[in-house]
Amino acid sequence: MSQNVICSINDLVANSGVCALINDEQVALFYLPNTEQKVYALANWDPLGKANVISRGMIGNIGEELVVASPLYKQHFSLTSGHCLEEEVSLRTYDVAIEGDFVVFNETVS
Amino acid sequence: MHPIQFLEDGVLKVGTLCAYSYLGRPHSFSIGNGLFSSNSSDVYFLTAAAASAAVLFFMVYDMKVVVVGNGMVGHHYVETLVKSDINADITIIGGETRPAYDRVHLSEVFDGKEPEDLAMCTRQQYKDWGVKAHFGDFVSKINRDAKHVVTEGGRTFDYDKLVLATGSYPFIPPIPGKELPHCLAYRTIDDLGEIKASAKGKKVGVVVGGGLLGLECANALKNLGLEAHVVEFAPGLMGVQLDEGGSNMLRRKIEALGVKVHTSKATQKIVEGDQHRLKMAFADESELETDMIVFSAGIRPYDQLARDADLKVGDRGGIEIDYQCKTSDENIFAIGECAVLGNFIYGLVAPGYRMAEAAVSQLNKSSDDKESFTGADMSTKLKLLGVEVGSIGDSKGMADESRAFVFSDERSDVYKRLNVSADGKKVLGATLVGDTADYDTLLQYYLNDIDLPNDPESLILPASDGEKPALGADALPLAATICSCHNVSKGDIIDSIDGGCVSVADVKGCTKAATGCGGCAALLKNVVDAELNARGVEVNTDICEHFEHTRQELFTIAQATQTKTFDEMIERHGKGMGCDICKPAVASIMASLWNEHVLDSDLVPLQDTNDTFMANMQKDGTYSVVPRVPGGEILPEQLIALGEVAKKYGLYSKITGGQRVDLFGAKMNDLPDIWKELIDAGMETGHAYAKSLRTVKSCVGSTWCRYGVQDSVGQAIDLENRYKGLRTPHKLKMAVSGCTRECAEAQSKDVGVIATENGWNLYVSGNGGMKPRHADLFATDLDTETLLKYIDRFLMFYVRTADRLQRTSVWLENLEGGLDYLREVIIDDSLGICDELETQMQHVVDTYQCEWKTAINDQEKLKRFRQFVNADKDDENVVFVEERGQIRPATEAEKKRSQFKAVG
Ligand SMILES: Cc1cc2nc3c(=O)[nH]c(=O)nc-3n(C[C@H](O)[C@H](O)[C@H](O)COP(=O)(O)OP(=O)(O)OC[C@H]3O[C@@H](n4cnc5c(N)ncnc54)[C@H](O)[C@@H]3O)c2cc1C
Ligand code: HEM
Ligand code: SF4
Ligand code: SF4
């Protein structure tokens, strides 16, 4: 396993999303300082709206699930699993964490 | 044999047709539109046969129906017939110069409505229906043998079936002097024109007749600024409907409003006046001077045509009909106010409509499809001069076995009388003056013959302890008529709910219930709520799972507790983290209340992406840029700047419907630079991304237009600058037209302003879009100051009380009490909140900032406009191709096929 620094905490926006490039893939990073995990990462590609926009969605909860709503057609995706609540699609999730002042990506090398 | 009887499915069978033509009776045949479409194999058969046997004529026969009189009922007959499966060649002949209009709402022309607003139909509509319409010519003769009618203008029309819908005319008592100028009637739009002209600049007006129409007319005179008098021959007002107690109460209330009432007055002559134009002399030797007289002393059926043709008429006039609405000639029908059934004339619209439907149904071949008209309920509820009056059934208790309960409250001027059967079990009739809240319930007891509770008096007594015994919607039979204007029964409403309606608004749209006079709105709501309840549809008004409140409640809470952040709001009044429903709703409330910058750090996470990036996201994730162009007026330099920016950043340009320019295809990271250049050119954000005021559209107005009466552009610019930036529950559009030609289409906007000679007419709650709604005329001839005051109040009241994403149109339709209530709140300040509403609006106006201007000067706010936090690259999925000289997003297929030339 290797750890890569993606950006600094200052690059994040609390309770909202930004987008980062990880290995040339667009990844949406959500910063929820009041939760245990604090930072969540999903693919930025919206397979339903067919555009790179997930990072610009609004976050919230539906029941127990933390979700982001796609800004295009408003489907909800789980921040933890990437599953879509309305349709049979999923977003890839990424293992990210906060280390000191930085956001890091834990890459499993297989 | 009548040719019609040869018909089967509208197509004459070859044999019968030959036989028919062989008889050699001359007749013209026409091939009706759509006749063949229902049975295409027949068409095929006929055309093929026609081609091979050219000697034969294949012709189709449409029964000729001629309707005399294009009033409300005649029109309804035509509409019903056109929409039925019956094939007919229809001609309608109207004596008035305009197509049918809504006579019931005639008096609204005095309140500023244009005659066109009352129109029920247009010439074009008739044309589209294939109906021949002939206006401004009276039928003067029916020739029953030749089966044709002749008009005063000398035209002849053949008929197979003739329908008389000639209505009635005002009865003018034979008083000497009645033919003097300024002695007028009140029945047609033309009459109104004369009344208006006669009243202009004058002081006093008299209405002869204290019935329903007379009082309505008195109200109109009062609104025209005249001192209004009502002169009634009988001892009381509305003698037909009200008993003595009710009539007295009505009189007190009306006199309190400043209308002078003179009862038991027989007018003997009318002569020229000394101070005023006319003088009336009464039998008791008193006199009254006035500038004009309007007769409203009852109506008489237009039956001369029928008399001349020897049709049977009633003892007191009216064309006699049977249950099929047939006159004594089986090819002639009579419907509406000219018809008399069992010596009774039904002088209301609803029974007229039922007659029209019954008469149309007689043209069906199968007797199963024939309906009859056996009479109708004449109960009425109305508001006369602001006084509520209701009368049901035997309202005066004339029947022998009738027993009355009477309640009279002279302090608040309420009178109620309930007539029940001797055994106390059934309602026979009722009179209500001053308070008609019980009308719907009593009417349902009456119409459906429902057994009364043991203490019937409780139905009209004020509820002193606890609830009134409400008539549950469950108690009503399926056949109970809920809306009599559109003949909607409880069963129809339930069907519409079966069909998927889940709210009162849905049911209204689907069945038209409560869209006529609106009197049944409360009852409709009961029925719909009860039915939804019974199905376990919980009518949950919570905004979402995070707040057990409606938007209105959240607004009140935020305001009362001075809450300024979403976090405080959800901590104290909600649960969880929020979601994409409640966050923008709360953000919008905060913005309406405190008007802080949308990109303030607390607010950012609440915004929809459009608000966050202050631009509208398009399908490929790029944004569009719309600077504000107030009133659509733009400097050439600004146009050039727009063009330069579009060129420099490779943007697609399009003119919007809101009179401004939209630049599409902007990358998120370019937005700040684009806006900097636009702001440097003197432009500012257009809020196209927000639920807020979009544009105030204007026509060119009196400055350039040869018809304009006011400067609509100037007014639009002022309005736009005043309300720009106001966050609202849904987007808001306005427009200003410089004259009544209405080129700016203001009546399709949330707020529409139309210039008049004397100021501005204000329209509210119009809507384009998927479900268009004509705006309602709210107030007339306002000066600019009052106009702004009303708009301030209207908008803030809407902001306070509307649901999330509720347009002003839907909001008004759901507002209990409707337009009248809205006027009370905004014009009469009935809730005492107008000062507050204005202060609140002024705060929003004073704290306006161009969000983009603030943002481009604040590095922290610009942080979000980066495509990637860790790379300086563009989104590779954003690919454009060229079309008509500009960019457009590439389709998925195009993106895959790399041979396409990508631009941008
Ligand atoms: C001011 C006012 C308020 C009213 N308010 C209400 C209300 O609140 N509720 C309610 O239910 N009813 C109300 N009514 C009554 C209602 O308007 C009438 O019942 C209804 O209009 C009757 O329709 P109709 O088509 O039978 O007659 P009309 O509407 O009178 O139409 C008949 C038409 O036929 C034309 N005509 C007559 N003779 C000839 C001829 N020989 N050739 C060609 N054309 C001819 C006439 O010019 C007229 O245009 C009101 C009426 C008035 C005047
Ligand atoms: C996501 C959805 C939508 C977006 C992003 C959007 C955006 C816009 C924009 C940018 C304009 C230009 C207005 C201006 O000049 O400021 C506009 C105008 C308009 N939009 Fe929309 N719109 C949307 C949905 C709709 C819908 C659903 C309707 C119809 C129900 C609608 C009806 C109109 C109309 C009628 C105008 C012209 C406004 C006028 O003439 O005043 N829009 N829209
Ligand atoms: S609404 Fe009147 S003033 Fe405005 S452009 Fe049309 S005609 Fe001219
Ligand atoms: S009408 Fe439909 S396609 Fe056209 S702008 Fe509106 S939402 Fe889009």
Coordinates of N, CA and C in Angstrom, one line a residue, chain B residues 262-348:
Chain B
H262 N -84.5 52.9 -1.4 CA -85.9 53.4 -1.3 C -86.8 52.2 -1.7
T263 N -87.6 51.7 -0.7 CA -88.5 50.6 -1.0 C -89.9 51.1 -1.0
S264 N -90.9 50.3 -1.5 CA -92.3 50.6 -1.7 C -92.4 51.9 -2.5
K265 N -91.6 52.1 -3.5 CA -91.6 53.3 -4.3 C -92.1 52.9 -5.7
A266 N -93.2 53.5 -6.1 CA -93.6 53.2 -7.5 C -93.3 54.5 -8.3
T267 N -92.5 54.3 -9.3 CA -92.1 55.5 -10.2 C -93.2 55.8 -11.1
Q268 N -93.6 57.0 -11.1 CA -94.8 57.4 -12.0 C -94.3 58.1 -13.3
K269 N -93.3 58.9 -13.2 CA -92.8 59.5 -14.4 C -91.3 59.9 -14.3
I270 N -90.7 60.1 -15.4 CA -89.4 60.6 -15.4 C -89.4 61.8 -16.3
V271 N -88.8 62.9 -15.7 CA -88.8 64.2 -16.5 C -87.4 64.7 -16.4
E272 N -87.2 65.8 -17.1 CA -85.9 66.5 -17.0 C -85.7 67.1 -15.6
G273 N -84.5 67.0 -15.1 CA -84.2 67.4 -13.7 C -83.8 68.9 -13.7
D274 N -83.7 69.4 -12.4 CA -83.2 70.8 -12.3 C -81.7 70.8 -12.0
Q275 N -81.3 70.1 -10.9 CA -79.9 70.1 -10.6 C -79.2 69.0 -11.4
H276 N -79.9 67.9 -11.7 CA -79.3 66.8 -12.4 C -80.1 66.6 -13.7
R277 N -79.6 65.6 -14.5 CA -80.2 65.4 -15.8 C -81.7 65.1 -15.7
L278 N -82.0 64.2 -14.7 CA -83.3 63.6 -14.7 C -84.0 63.8 -13.4
K279 N -85.3 63.7 -13.4 CA -86.0 63.7 -12.1 C -87.1 62.6 -12.1
M280 N -87.1 61.8 -11.1 CA -88.1 60.7 -11.0 C -89.2 61.2 -10.0
A281 N -90.4 61.0 -10.4 CA -91.5 61.3 -9.5 C -92.2 60.0 -9.1
F282 N -92.4 59.9 -7.8 CA -93.0 58.7 -7.3 C -94.5 58.8 -6.9
A283 N -95.2 57.7 -6.7 CA -96.6 57.7 -6.4 C -96.8 58.4 -5.1
D284 N -95.9 58.4 -4.1 CA -96.1 59.0 -2.8 C -95.7 60.5 -2.9
E285 N -95.6 61.0 -4.1 CA -95.3 62.4 -4.4 C -93.9 62.9 -4.0
S286 N -93.1 62.0 -3.6 CA -91.7 62.4 -3.4 C -91.0 62.4 -4.7
E287 N -89.8 62.9 -4.8 CA -89.0 63.0 -6.0 C -87.6 62.7 -5.8
L288 N -86.9 62.3 -6.8 CA -85.5 62.0 -6.7 C -84.8 62.5 -8.0
E289 N -83.7 63.3 -7.8 CA -83.0 63.8 -9.0 C -81.8 62.9 -9.2
T290 N -81.5 62.7 -10.5 CA -80.4 61.8 -10.8 C -79.8 62.1 -12.1
D291 N -78.5 61.7 -12.4 CA -77.9 61.9 -13.7 C -78.2 60.7 -14.6
M292 N -78.6 59.6 -14.1 CA -78.8 58.4 -15.0 C -79.7 57.4 -14.2
I293 N -80.4 56.6 -15.0 CA -81.3 55.6 -14.4 C -80.9 54.3 -15.1
V294 N -80.7 53.2 -14.4 CA -80.5 51.9 -15.0 C -81.7 51.0 -14.5
F295 N -82.4 50.5 -15.5 CA -83.5 49.6 -15.2 C -83.0 48.2 -15.0
S296 N -83.4 47.6 -13.9 CA -83.1 46.2 -13.6 C -84.3 45.6 -12.9
A297 N -85.5 45.7 -13.6 CA -86.7 45.4 -13.0 C -87.2 44.1 -13.5
G298 N -86.3 43.2 -13.6 CA -86.7 41.8 -14.1 C -86.4 41.6 -15.5
I299 N -86.5 40.4 -16.0 CA -86.2 40.1 -17.3 C -87.4 39.4 -18.0
R300 N -87.4 39.5 -19.3 CA -88.5 38.9 -20.1 C -87.9 38.0 -21.2
P301 N -88.4 36.8 -21.3 CA -87.8 35.9 -22.4 C -88.0 36.5 -23.8
Y302 N -87.0 36.4 -24.6 CA -87.1 36.7 -26.0 C -87.9 35.6 -26.7
D303 N -89.2 35.7 -26.8 CA -90.0 34.6 -27.3 C -90.8 35.1 -28.5
Q304 N -90.6 36.3 -29.0 CA -91.5 36.8 -30.1 C -91.3 35.9 -31.3
L305 N -90.1 35.5 -31.6 CA -89.8 34.7 -32.7 C -90.7 33.4 -32.7
A306 N -90.8 32.8 -31.5 CA -91.5 31.6 -31.3 C -93.0 31.9 -31.4
R307 N -93.5 33.0 -30.8 CA -94.9 33.3 -30.9 C -95.3 33.5 -32.4
D308 N -94.5 34.2 -33.2 CA -94.8 34.5 -34.6 C -94.9 33.1 -35.3
A309 N -94.1 32.2 -34.9 CA -94.1 30.9 -35.6 C -95.1 29.9 -35.0
D310 N -96.0 30.4 -34.1 CA -97.1 29.6 -33.5 C -96.5 28.5 -32.7
L311 N -95.4 28.6 -32.1 CA -94.9 27.7 -31.1 C -95.7 28.0 -29.8
K312 N -95.8 27.0 -29.0 CA -96.5 27.2 -27.7 C -95.7 28.0 -26.8
V313 N -96.3 29.0 -26.1 CA -95.5 29.8 -25.1 C -96.2 29.7 -23.8
G314 N -95.5 30.0 -22.7 CA -96.0 29.9 -21.4 C -97.0 31.0 -21.1
D315 N -97.8 30.9 -20.0 CA -98.8 31.9 -19.7 C -98.1 33.2 -19.4
R316 N -96.9 33.2 -18.8 CA -96.2 34.5 -18.5 C -95.0 34.6 -19.5
G317 N -95.2 34.1 -20.7 CA -94.1 34.2 -21.6 C -93.1 33.0 -21.5
G318 N -92.2 33.0 -22.5 CA -91.2 31.9 -22.5 C -91.7 30.8 -23.4
I319 N -90.7 30.2 -24.1 CA -91.1 29.1 -25.1 C -91.2 27.8 -24.4
E320 N -92.4 27.2 -24.5 CA -92.6 26.0 -23.7 C -91.8 24.8 -24.2
I321 N -91.2 24.1 -23.3 CA -90.4 22.9 -23.7 C -90.9 21.7 -22.8
D322 N -90.5 20.5 -23.3 CA -90.7 19.3 -22.5 C -89.4 18.9 -21.9
Y323 N -89.3 17.7 -21.3 CA -88.1 17.2 -20.6 C -87.0 17.0 -21.6
Q324 N -87.3 16.9 -22.9 CA -86.2 16.8 -23.9 C -85.8 18.1 -24.4
C325 N -86.4 19.2 -23.9 CA -86.1 20.6 -24.3 C -86.7 20.8 -25.7
K326 N -87.6 20.0 -26.1 CA -88.3 20.2 -27.4 C -89.5 21.1 -27.2
T327 N -89.7 22.0 -28.2 CA -90.8 22.8 -28.2 C -92.0 22.1 -28.8
S328 N -93.1 22.8 -29.1 CA -94.2 22.1 -29.6 C -94.0 21.6 -31.1
D329 N -92.9 22.0 -31.7 CA -92.5 21.5 -33.0 C -91.3 20.6 -32.7
E330 N -91.4 19.3 -33.2 CA -90.4 18.4 -32.7 C -89.0 18.6 -33.3
N331 N -88.9 19.5 -34.3 CA -87.6 19.8 -34.9 C -87.0 21.1 -34.3
I332 N -87.8 21.6 -33.3 CA -87.3 22.9 -32.7 C -87.1 22.7 -31.2
F333 N -85.9 23.1 -30.7 CA -85.6 23.0 -29.3 C -85.5 24.4 -28.8
A334 N -85.7 24.6 -27.5 CA -85.5 25.9 -26.8 C -84.7 25.6 -25.6
I335 N -83.7 26.4 -25.3 CA -82.8 26.2 -24.1 C -82.4 27.5 -23.5
G336 N -82.1 27.5 -22.2 CA -81.6 28.7 -21.6 C -82.8 29.5 -21.1
E337 N -82.5 30.8 -21.0 CA -83.5 31.7 -20.3 C -84.7 32.0 -21.2
C338 N -84.7 31.6 -22.4 CA -85.9 31.8 -23.2 C -86.9 30.7 -23.1
A339 N -86.5 29.6 -22.4 CA -87.4 28.4 -22.4 C -88.2 28.4 -21.1
V340 N -89.3 27.8 -21.1 CA -90.1 27.7 -19.9 C -90.5 26.2 -19.8
L341 N -90.3 25.7 -18.6 CA -90.6 24.3 -18.4 C -91.6 24.2 -17.2
G342 N -92.8 23.8 -17.4 CA -93.8 23.7 -16.3 C -94.0 25.1 -15.7
N343 N -94.1 26.1 -16.6 CA -94.4 27.5 -16.2 C -93.2 28.1 -15.4
F344 N -92.0 27.5 -15.5 CA -90.9 28.1 -14.7 C -89.8 28.4 -15.6
I345 N -89.2 29.6 -15.4 CA -88.0 30.0 -16.2 C -86.8 29.9 -15.3
Y346 N -85.8 29.2 -15.9 CA -84.6 29.0 -15.1 C -83.6 30.1 -15.4
G347 N -83.5 31.2 -14.6 CA -82.7 32.3 -15.0 C -81.3 32.2 -14.5
L348 N -80.7 31.1 -14.5 CA -79.3 30.9 -14.1 C -78.6 30.1 -15.1

